C-alpha atoms as an extended CHARMM CRD file, in Angstrom:
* protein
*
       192  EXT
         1         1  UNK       CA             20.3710000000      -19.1670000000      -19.4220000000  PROA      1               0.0000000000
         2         2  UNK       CA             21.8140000000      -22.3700000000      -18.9630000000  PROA      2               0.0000000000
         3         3  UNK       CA             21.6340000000      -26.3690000000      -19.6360000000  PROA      3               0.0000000000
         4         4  UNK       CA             20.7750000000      -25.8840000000      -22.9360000000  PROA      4               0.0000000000
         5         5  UNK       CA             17.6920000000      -23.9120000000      -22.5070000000  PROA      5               0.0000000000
         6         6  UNK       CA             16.6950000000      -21.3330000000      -25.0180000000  PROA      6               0.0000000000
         7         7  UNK       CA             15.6520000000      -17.8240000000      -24.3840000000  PROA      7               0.0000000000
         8         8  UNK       CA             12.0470000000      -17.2850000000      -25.8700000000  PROA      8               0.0000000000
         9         9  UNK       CA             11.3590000000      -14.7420000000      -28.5590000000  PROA      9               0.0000000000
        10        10  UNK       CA              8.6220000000      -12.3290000000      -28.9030000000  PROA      10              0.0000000000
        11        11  UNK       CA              7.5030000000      -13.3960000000      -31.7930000000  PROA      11              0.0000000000
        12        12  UNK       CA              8.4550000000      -16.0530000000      -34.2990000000  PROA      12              0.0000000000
        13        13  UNK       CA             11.5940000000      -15.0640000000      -36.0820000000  PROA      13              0.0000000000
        14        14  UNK       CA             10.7290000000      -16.8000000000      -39.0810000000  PROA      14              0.0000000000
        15        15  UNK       CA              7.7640000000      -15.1490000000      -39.8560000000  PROA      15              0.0000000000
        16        16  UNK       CA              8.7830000000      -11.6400000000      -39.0460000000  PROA      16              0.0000000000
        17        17  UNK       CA              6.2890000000       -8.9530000000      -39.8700000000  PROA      17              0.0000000000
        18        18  UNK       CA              7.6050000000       -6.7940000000      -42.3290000000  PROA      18              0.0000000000
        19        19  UNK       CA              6.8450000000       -3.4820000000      -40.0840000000  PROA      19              0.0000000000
        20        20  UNK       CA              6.6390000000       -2.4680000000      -36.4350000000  PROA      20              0.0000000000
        21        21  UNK       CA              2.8690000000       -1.7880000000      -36.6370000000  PROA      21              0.0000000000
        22        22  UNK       CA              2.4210000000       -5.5370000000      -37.4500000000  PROA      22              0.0000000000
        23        23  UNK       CA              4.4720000000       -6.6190000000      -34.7950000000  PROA      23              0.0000000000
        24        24  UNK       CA              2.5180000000       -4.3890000000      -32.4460000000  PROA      24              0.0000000000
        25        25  UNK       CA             -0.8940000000       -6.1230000000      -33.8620000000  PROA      25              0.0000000000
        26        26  UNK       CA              0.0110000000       -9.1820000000      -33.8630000000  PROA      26              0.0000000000
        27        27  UNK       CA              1.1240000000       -9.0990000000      -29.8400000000  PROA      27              0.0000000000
        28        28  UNK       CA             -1.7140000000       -7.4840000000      -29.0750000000  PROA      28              0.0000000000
        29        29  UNK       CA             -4.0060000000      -10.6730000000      -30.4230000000  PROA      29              0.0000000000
        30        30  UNK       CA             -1.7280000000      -12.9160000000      -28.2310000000  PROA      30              0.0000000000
        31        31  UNK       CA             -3.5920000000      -13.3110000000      -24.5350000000  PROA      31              0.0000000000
        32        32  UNK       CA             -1.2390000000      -11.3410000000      -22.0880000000  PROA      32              0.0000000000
        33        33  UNK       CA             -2.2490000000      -10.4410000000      -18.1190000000  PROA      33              0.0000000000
        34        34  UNK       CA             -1.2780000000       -7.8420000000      -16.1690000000  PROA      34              0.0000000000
        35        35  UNK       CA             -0.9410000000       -7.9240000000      -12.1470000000  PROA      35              0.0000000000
        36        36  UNK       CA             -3.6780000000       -6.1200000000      -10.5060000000  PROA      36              0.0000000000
        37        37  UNK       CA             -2.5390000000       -4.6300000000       -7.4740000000  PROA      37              0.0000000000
        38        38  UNK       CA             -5.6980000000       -5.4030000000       -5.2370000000  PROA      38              0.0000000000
        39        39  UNK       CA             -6.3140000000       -8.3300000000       -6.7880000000  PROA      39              0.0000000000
        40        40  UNK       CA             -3.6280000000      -10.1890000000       -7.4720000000  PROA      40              0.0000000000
        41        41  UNK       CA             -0.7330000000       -9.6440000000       -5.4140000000  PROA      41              0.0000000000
        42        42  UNK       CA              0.2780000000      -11.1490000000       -2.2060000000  PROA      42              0.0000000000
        43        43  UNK       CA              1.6380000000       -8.9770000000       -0.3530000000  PROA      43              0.0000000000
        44        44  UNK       CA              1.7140000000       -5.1920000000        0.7680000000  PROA      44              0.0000000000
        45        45  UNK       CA              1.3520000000       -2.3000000000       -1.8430000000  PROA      45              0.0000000000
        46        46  UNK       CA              2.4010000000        1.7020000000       -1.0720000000  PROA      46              0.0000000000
        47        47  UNK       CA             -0.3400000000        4.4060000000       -2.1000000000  PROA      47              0.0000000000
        48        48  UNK       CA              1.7120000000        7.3980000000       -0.7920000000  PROA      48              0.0000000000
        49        49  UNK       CA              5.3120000000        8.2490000000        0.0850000000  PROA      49              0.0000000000
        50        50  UNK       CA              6.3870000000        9.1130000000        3.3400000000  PROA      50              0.0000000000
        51        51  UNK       CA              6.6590000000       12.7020000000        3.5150000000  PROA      51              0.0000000000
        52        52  UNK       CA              4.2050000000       12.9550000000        1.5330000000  PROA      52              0.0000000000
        53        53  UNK       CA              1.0310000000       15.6140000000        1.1810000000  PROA      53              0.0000000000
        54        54  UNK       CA             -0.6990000000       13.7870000000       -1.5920000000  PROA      54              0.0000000000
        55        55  UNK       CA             -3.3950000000       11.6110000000       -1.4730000000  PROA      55              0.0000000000
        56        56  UNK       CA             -3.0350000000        8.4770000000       -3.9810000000  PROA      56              0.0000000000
        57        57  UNK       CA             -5.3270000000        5.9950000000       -3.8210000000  PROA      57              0.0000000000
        58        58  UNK       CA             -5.5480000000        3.3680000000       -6.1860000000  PROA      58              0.0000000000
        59        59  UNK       CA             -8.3940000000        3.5300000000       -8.9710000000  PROA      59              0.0000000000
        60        60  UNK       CA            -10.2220000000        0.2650000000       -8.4380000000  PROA      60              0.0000000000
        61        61  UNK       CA            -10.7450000000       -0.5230000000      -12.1750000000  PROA      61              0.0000000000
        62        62  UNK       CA             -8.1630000000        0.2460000000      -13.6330000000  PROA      62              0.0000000000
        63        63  UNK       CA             -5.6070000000       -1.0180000000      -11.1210000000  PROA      63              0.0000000000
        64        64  UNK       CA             -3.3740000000        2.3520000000      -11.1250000000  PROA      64              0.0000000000
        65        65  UNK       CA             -2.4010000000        5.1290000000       -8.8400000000  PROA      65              0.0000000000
        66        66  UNK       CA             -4.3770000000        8.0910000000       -8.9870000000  PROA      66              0.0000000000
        67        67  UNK       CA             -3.7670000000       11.5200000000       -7.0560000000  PROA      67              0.0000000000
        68        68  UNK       CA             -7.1660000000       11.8950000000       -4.9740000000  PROA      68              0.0000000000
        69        69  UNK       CA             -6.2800000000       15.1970000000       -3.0760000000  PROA      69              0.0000000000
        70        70  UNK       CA             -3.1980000000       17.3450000000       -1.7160000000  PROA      70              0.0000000000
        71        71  UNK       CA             -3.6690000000       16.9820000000        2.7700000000  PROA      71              0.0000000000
        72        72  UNK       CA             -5.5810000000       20.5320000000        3.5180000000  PROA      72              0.0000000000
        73        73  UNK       CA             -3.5820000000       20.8140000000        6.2230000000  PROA      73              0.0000000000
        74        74  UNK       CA              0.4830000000       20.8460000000        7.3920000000  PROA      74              0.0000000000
        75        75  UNK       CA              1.1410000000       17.3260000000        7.9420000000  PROA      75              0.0000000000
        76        76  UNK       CA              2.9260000000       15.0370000000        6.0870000000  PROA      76              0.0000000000
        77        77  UNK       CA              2.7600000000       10.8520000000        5.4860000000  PROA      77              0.0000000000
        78        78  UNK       CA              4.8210000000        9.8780000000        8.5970000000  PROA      78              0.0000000000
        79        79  UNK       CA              5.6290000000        6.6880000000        6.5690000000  PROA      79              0.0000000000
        80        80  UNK       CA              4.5330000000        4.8890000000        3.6480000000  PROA      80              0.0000000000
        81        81  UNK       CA              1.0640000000        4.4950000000        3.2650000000  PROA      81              0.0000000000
        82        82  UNK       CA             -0.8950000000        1.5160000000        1.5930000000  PROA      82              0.0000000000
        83        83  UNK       CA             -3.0830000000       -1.0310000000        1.2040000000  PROA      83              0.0000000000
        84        84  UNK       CA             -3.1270000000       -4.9720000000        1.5590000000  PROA      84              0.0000000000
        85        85  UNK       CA             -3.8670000000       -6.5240000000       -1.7540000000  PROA      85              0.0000000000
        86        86  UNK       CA             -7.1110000000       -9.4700000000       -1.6050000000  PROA      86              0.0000000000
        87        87  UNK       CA             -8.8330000000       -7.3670000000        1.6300000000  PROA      87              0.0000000000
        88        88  UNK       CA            -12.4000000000       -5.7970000000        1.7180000000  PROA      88              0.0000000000
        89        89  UNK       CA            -12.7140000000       -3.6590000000        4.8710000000  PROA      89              0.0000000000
        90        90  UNK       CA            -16.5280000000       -2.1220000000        5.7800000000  PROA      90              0.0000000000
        91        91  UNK       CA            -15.7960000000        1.0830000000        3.3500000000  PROA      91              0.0000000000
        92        92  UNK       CA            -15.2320000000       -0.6850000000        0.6270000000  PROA      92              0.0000000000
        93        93  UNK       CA            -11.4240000000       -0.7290000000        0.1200000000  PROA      93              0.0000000000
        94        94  UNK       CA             -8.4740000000       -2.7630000000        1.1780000000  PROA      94              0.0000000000
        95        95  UNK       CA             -7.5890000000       -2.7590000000        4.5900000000  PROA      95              0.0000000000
        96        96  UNK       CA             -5.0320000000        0.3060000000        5.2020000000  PROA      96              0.0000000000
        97        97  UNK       CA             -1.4510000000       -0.2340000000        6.3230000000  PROA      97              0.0000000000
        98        98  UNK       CA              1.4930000000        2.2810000000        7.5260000000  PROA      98              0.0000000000
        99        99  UNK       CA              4.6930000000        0.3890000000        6.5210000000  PROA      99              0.0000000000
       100       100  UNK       CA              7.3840000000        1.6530000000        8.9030000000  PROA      100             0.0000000000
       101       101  UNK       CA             11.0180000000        1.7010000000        6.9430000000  PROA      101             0.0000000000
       102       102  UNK       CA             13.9210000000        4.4180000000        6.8770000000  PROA      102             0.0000000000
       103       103  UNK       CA             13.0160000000        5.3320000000        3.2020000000  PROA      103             0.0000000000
       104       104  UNK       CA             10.1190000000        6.4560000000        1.3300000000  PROA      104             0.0000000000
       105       105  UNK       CA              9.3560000000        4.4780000000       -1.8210000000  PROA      105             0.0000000000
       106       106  UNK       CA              7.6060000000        5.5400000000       -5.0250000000  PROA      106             0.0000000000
       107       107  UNK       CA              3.5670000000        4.8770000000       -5.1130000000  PROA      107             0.0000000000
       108       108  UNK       CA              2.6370000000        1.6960000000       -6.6940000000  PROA      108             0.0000000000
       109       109  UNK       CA              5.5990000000       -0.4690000000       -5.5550000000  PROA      109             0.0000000000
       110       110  UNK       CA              5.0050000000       -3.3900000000       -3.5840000000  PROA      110             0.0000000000
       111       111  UNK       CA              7.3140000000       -4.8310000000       -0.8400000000  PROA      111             0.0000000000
       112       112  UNK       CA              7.3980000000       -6.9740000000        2.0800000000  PROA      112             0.0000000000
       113       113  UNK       CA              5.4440000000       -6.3690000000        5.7420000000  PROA      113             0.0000000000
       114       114  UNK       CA              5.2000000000       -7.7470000000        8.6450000000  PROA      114             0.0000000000
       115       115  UNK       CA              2.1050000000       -6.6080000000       10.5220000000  PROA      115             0.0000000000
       116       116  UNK       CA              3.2680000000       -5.7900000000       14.0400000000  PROA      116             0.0000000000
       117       117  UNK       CA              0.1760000000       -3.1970000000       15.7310000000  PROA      117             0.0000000000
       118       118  UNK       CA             -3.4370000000       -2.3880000000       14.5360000000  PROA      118             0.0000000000
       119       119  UNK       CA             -4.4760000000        1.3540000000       15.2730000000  PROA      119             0.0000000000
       120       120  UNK       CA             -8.6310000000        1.3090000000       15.5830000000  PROA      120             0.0000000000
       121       121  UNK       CA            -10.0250000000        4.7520000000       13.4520000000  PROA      121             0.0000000000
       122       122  UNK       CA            -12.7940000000        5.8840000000       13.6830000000  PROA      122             0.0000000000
       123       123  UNK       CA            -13.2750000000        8.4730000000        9.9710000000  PROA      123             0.0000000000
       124       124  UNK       CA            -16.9250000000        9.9210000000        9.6470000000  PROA      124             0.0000000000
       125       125  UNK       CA            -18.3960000000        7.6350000000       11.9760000000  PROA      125             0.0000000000
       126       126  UNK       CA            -16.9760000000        4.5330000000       10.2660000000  PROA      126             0.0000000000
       127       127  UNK       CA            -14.4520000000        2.0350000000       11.1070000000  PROA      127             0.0000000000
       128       128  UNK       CA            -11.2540000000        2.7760000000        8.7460000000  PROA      128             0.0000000000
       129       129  UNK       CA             -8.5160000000        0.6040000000       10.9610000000  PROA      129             0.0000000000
       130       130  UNK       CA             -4.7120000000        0.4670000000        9.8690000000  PROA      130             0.0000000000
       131       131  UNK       CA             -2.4760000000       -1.7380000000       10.2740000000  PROA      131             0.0000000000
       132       132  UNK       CA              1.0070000000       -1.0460000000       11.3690000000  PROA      132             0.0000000000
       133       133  UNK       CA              3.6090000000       -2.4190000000        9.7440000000  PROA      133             0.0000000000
       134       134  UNK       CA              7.2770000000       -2.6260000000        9.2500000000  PROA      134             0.0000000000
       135       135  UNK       CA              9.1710000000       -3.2810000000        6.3280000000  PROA      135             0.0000000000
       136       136  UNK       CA             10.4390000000       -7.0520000000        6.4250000000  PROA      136             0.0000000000
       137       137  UNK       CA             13.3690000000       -6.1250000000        4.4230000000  PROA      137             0.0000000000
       138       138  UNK       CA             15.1480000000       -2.7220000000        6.4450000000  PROA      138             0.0000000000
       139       139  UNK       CA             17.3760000000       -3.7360000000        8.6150000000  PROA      139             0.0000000000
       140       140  UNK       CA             16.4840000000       -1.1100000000       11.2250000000  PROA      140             0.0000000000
       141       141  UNK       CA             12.7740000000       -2.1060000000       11.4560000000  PROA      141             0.0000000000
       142       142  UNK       CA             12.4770000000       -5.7910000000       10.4210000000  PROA      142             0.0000000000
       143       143  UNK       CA             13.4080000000       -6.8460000000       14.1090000000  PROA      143             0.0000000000
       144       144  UNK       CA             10.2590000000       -5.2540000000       15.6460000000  PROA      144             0.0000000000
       145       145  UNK       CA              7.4180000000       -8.2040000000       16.2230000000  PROA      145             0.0000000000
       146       146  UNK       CA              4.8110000000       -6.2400000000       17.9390000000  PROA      146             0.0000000000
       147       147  UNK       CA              3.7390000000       -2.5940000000       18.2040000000  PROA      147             0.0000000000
       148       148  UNK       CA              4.1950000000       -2.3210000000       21.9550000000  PROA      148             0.0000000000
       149       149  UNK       CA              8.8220000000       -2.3380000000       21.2240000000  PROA      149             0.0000000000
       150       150  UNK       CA              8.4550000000        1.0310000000       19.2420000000  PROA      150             0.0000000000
       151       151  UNK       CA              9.1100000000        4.1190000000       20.9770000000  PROA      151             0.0000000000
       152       152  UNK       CA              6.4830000000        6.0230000000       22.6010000000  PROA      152             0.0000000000
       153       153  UNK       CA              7.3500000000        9.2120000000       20.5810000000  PROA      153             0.0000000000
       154       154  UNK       CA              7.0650000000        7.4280000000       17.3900000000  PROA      154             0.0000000000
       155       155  UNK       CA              3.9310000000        6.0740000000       18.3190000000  PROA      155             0.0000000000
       156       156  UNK       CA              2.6800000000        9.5030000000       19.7910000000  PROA      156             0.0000000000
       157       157  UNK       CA              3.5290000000       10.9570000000       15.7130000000  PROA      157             0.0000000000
       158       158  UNK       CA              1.1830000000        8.2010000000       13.9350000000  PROA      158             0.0000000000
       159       159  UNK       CA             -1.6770000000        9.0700000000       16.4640000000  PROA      159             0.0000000000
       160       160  UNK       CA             -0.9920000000       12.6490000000       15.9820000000  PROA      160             0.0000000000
       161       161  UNK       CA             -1.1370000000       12.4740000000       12.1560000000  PROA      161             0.0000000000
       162       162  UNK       CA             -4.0900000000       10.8370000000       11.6760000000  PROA      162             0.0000000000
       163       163  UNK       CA             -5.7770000000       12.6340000000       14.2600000000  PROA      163             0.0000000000
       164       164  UNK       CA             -4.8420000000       16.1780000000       12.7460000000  PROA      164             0.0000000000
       165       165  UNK       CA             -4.5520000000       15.1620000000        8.7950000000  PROA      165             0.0000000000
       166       166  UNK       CA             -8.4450000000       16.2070000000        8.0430000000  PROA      166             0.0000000000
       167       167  UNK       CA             -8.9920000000       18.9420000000       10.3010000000  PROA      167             0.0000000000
       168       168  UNK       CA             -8.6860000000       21.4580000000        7.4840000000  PROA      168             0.0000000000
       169       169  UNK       CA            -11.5020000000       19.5380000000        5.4000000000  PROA      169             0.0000000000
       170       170  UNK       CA            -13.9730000000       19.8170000000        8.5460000000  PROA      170             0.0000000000
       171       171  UNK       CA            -14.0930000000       16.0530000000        9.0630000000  PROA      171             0.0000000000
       172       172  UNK       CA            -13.7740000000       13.8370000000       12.2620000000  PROA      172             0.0000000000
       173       173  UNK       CA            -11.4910000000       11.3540000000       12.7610000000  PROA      173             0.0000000000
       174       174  UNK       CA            -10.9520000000        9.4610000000       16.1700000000  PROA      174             0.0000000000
       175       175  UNK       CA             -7.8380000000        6.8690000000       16.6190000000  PROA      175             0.0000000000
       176       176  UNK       CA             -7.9850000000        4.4250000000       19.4360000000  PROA      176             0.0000000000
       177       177  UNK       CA             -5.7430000000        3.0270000000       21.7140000000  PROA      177             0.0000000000
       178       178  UNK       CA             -3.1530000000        0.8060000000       20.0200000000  PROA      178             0.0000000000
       179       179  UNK       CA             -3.7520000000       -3.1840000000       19.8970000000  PROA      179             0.0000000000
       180       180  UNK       CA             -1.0850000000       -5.5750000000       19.5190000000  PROA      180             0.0000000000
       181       181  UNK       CA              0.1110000000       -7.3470000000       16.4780000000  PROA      181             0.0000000000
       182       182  UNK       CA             -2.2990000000      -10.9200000000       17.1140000000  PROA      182             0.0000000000
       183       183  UNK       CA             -5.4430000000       -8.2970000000       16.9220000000  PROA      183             0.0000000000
       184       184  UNK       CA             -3.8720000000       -6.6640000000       13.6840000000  PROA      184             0.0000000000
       185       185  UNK       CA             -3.5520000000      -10.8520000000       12.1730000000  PROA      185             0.0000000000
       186       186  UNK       CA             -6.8300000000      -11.0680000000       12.8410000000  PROA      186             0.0000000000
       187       187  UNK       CA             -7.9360000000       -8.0850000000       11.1570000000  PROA      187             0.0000000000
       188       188  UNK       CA             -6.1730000000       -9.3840000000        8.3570000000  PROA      188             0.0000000000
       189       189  UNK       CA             -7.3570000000      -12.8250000000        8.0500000000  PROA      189             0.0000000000
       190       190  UNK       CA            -11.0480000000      -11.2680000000        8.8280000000  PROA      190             0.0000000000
       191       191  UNK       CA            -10.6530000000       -8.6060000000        5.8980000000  PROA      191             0.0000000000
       192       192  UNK       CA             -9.6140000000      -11.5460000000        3.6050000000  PROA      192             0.0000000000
């Protein structure tokens, strides 16, 4: 800290509570707020790892990751898989987004995306789009703009995925053709 500012205690150090269980007590009366991450962030948060066979999802209440199921069948995440915080698709959750990035990262982080594709679902009869996205701070993805620069192969993997990921639980899924990244904006701003 600098220019004469002061760091700011935890608690007043003139008045110091003769134990650690009043200390605790006495923070807990003070007002403190905690981030929701569907509410209150601004920007992209990761469910599940790439490479990953477990389902996370994020508990709606309580605002943490929860494990919802191991994949039934032999695929894995073919990148990290998330949500976009302040979004309400038609099934009730934020809209879905595939973050594209040479790493996986840890469930519950959150990170920068730029949304460059939407891939139209079809799970169960309802629409569950995703958004495609690449990490805006990976140097060997940030450069992509739109979904149509990737490579066909790596495009050909997503599509595979999600069309084989519930086939061992007995459920349909159907992925459309690939739209461009002004139909995955929209998506956005209409999910907002």
């Amino acid at each position: 800290m600098g220019d004469g500012q002061k760091k700011t205690e935890l608690y007043d150090a003139s008045q110091r509570p003769s134990s650690l269980n009043e200390r605790i007590l006495s923070s807990m009366s003070r007002r403190s707020v905690a981030a929701h991450p569907w509410h209150d962030l601004e920007i992209g948060v990761v469910e599940i790892t790439k490479g990953s066979k477990v389902k996370y999802e994020l508990d709606k209440k309580t605002g943490l990751i929860k494990v919802d199921r191991v994949l039934y069948s032999s695929v894995v995440y073919p990148h990290n898989y998330g949500f976009i915080p302040r979004t309400l698709c038609e099934d009730n959750d934020p809209l879905d987004v595939l973050i594209l990035m040479q790493e996986p990262v840890v469930p519950g982080c959150f990170l920068r995306a730029r949304a460059i594709g939407l891939m139209p679902m079809i799970d169960q009869g309802e629409n569950d789009d995703k958004i495609i996205a690449v990490c805006a701070d990976d140097p060997e993805y940030r450069h992509y703009t739109d979904i149509k620069e990737l490579p066909p192969h790596r495009l050909a993997e997503i599509r595979r995925f999600f069309e084989d990921y519930k086939k061992n639980e007995n459920k349909e899924v159907a992925v459309n053709d690939f739209l461009p990244s002004s139909s995955a904006h929209q998506a956005v701003q209409h999910s907002m």
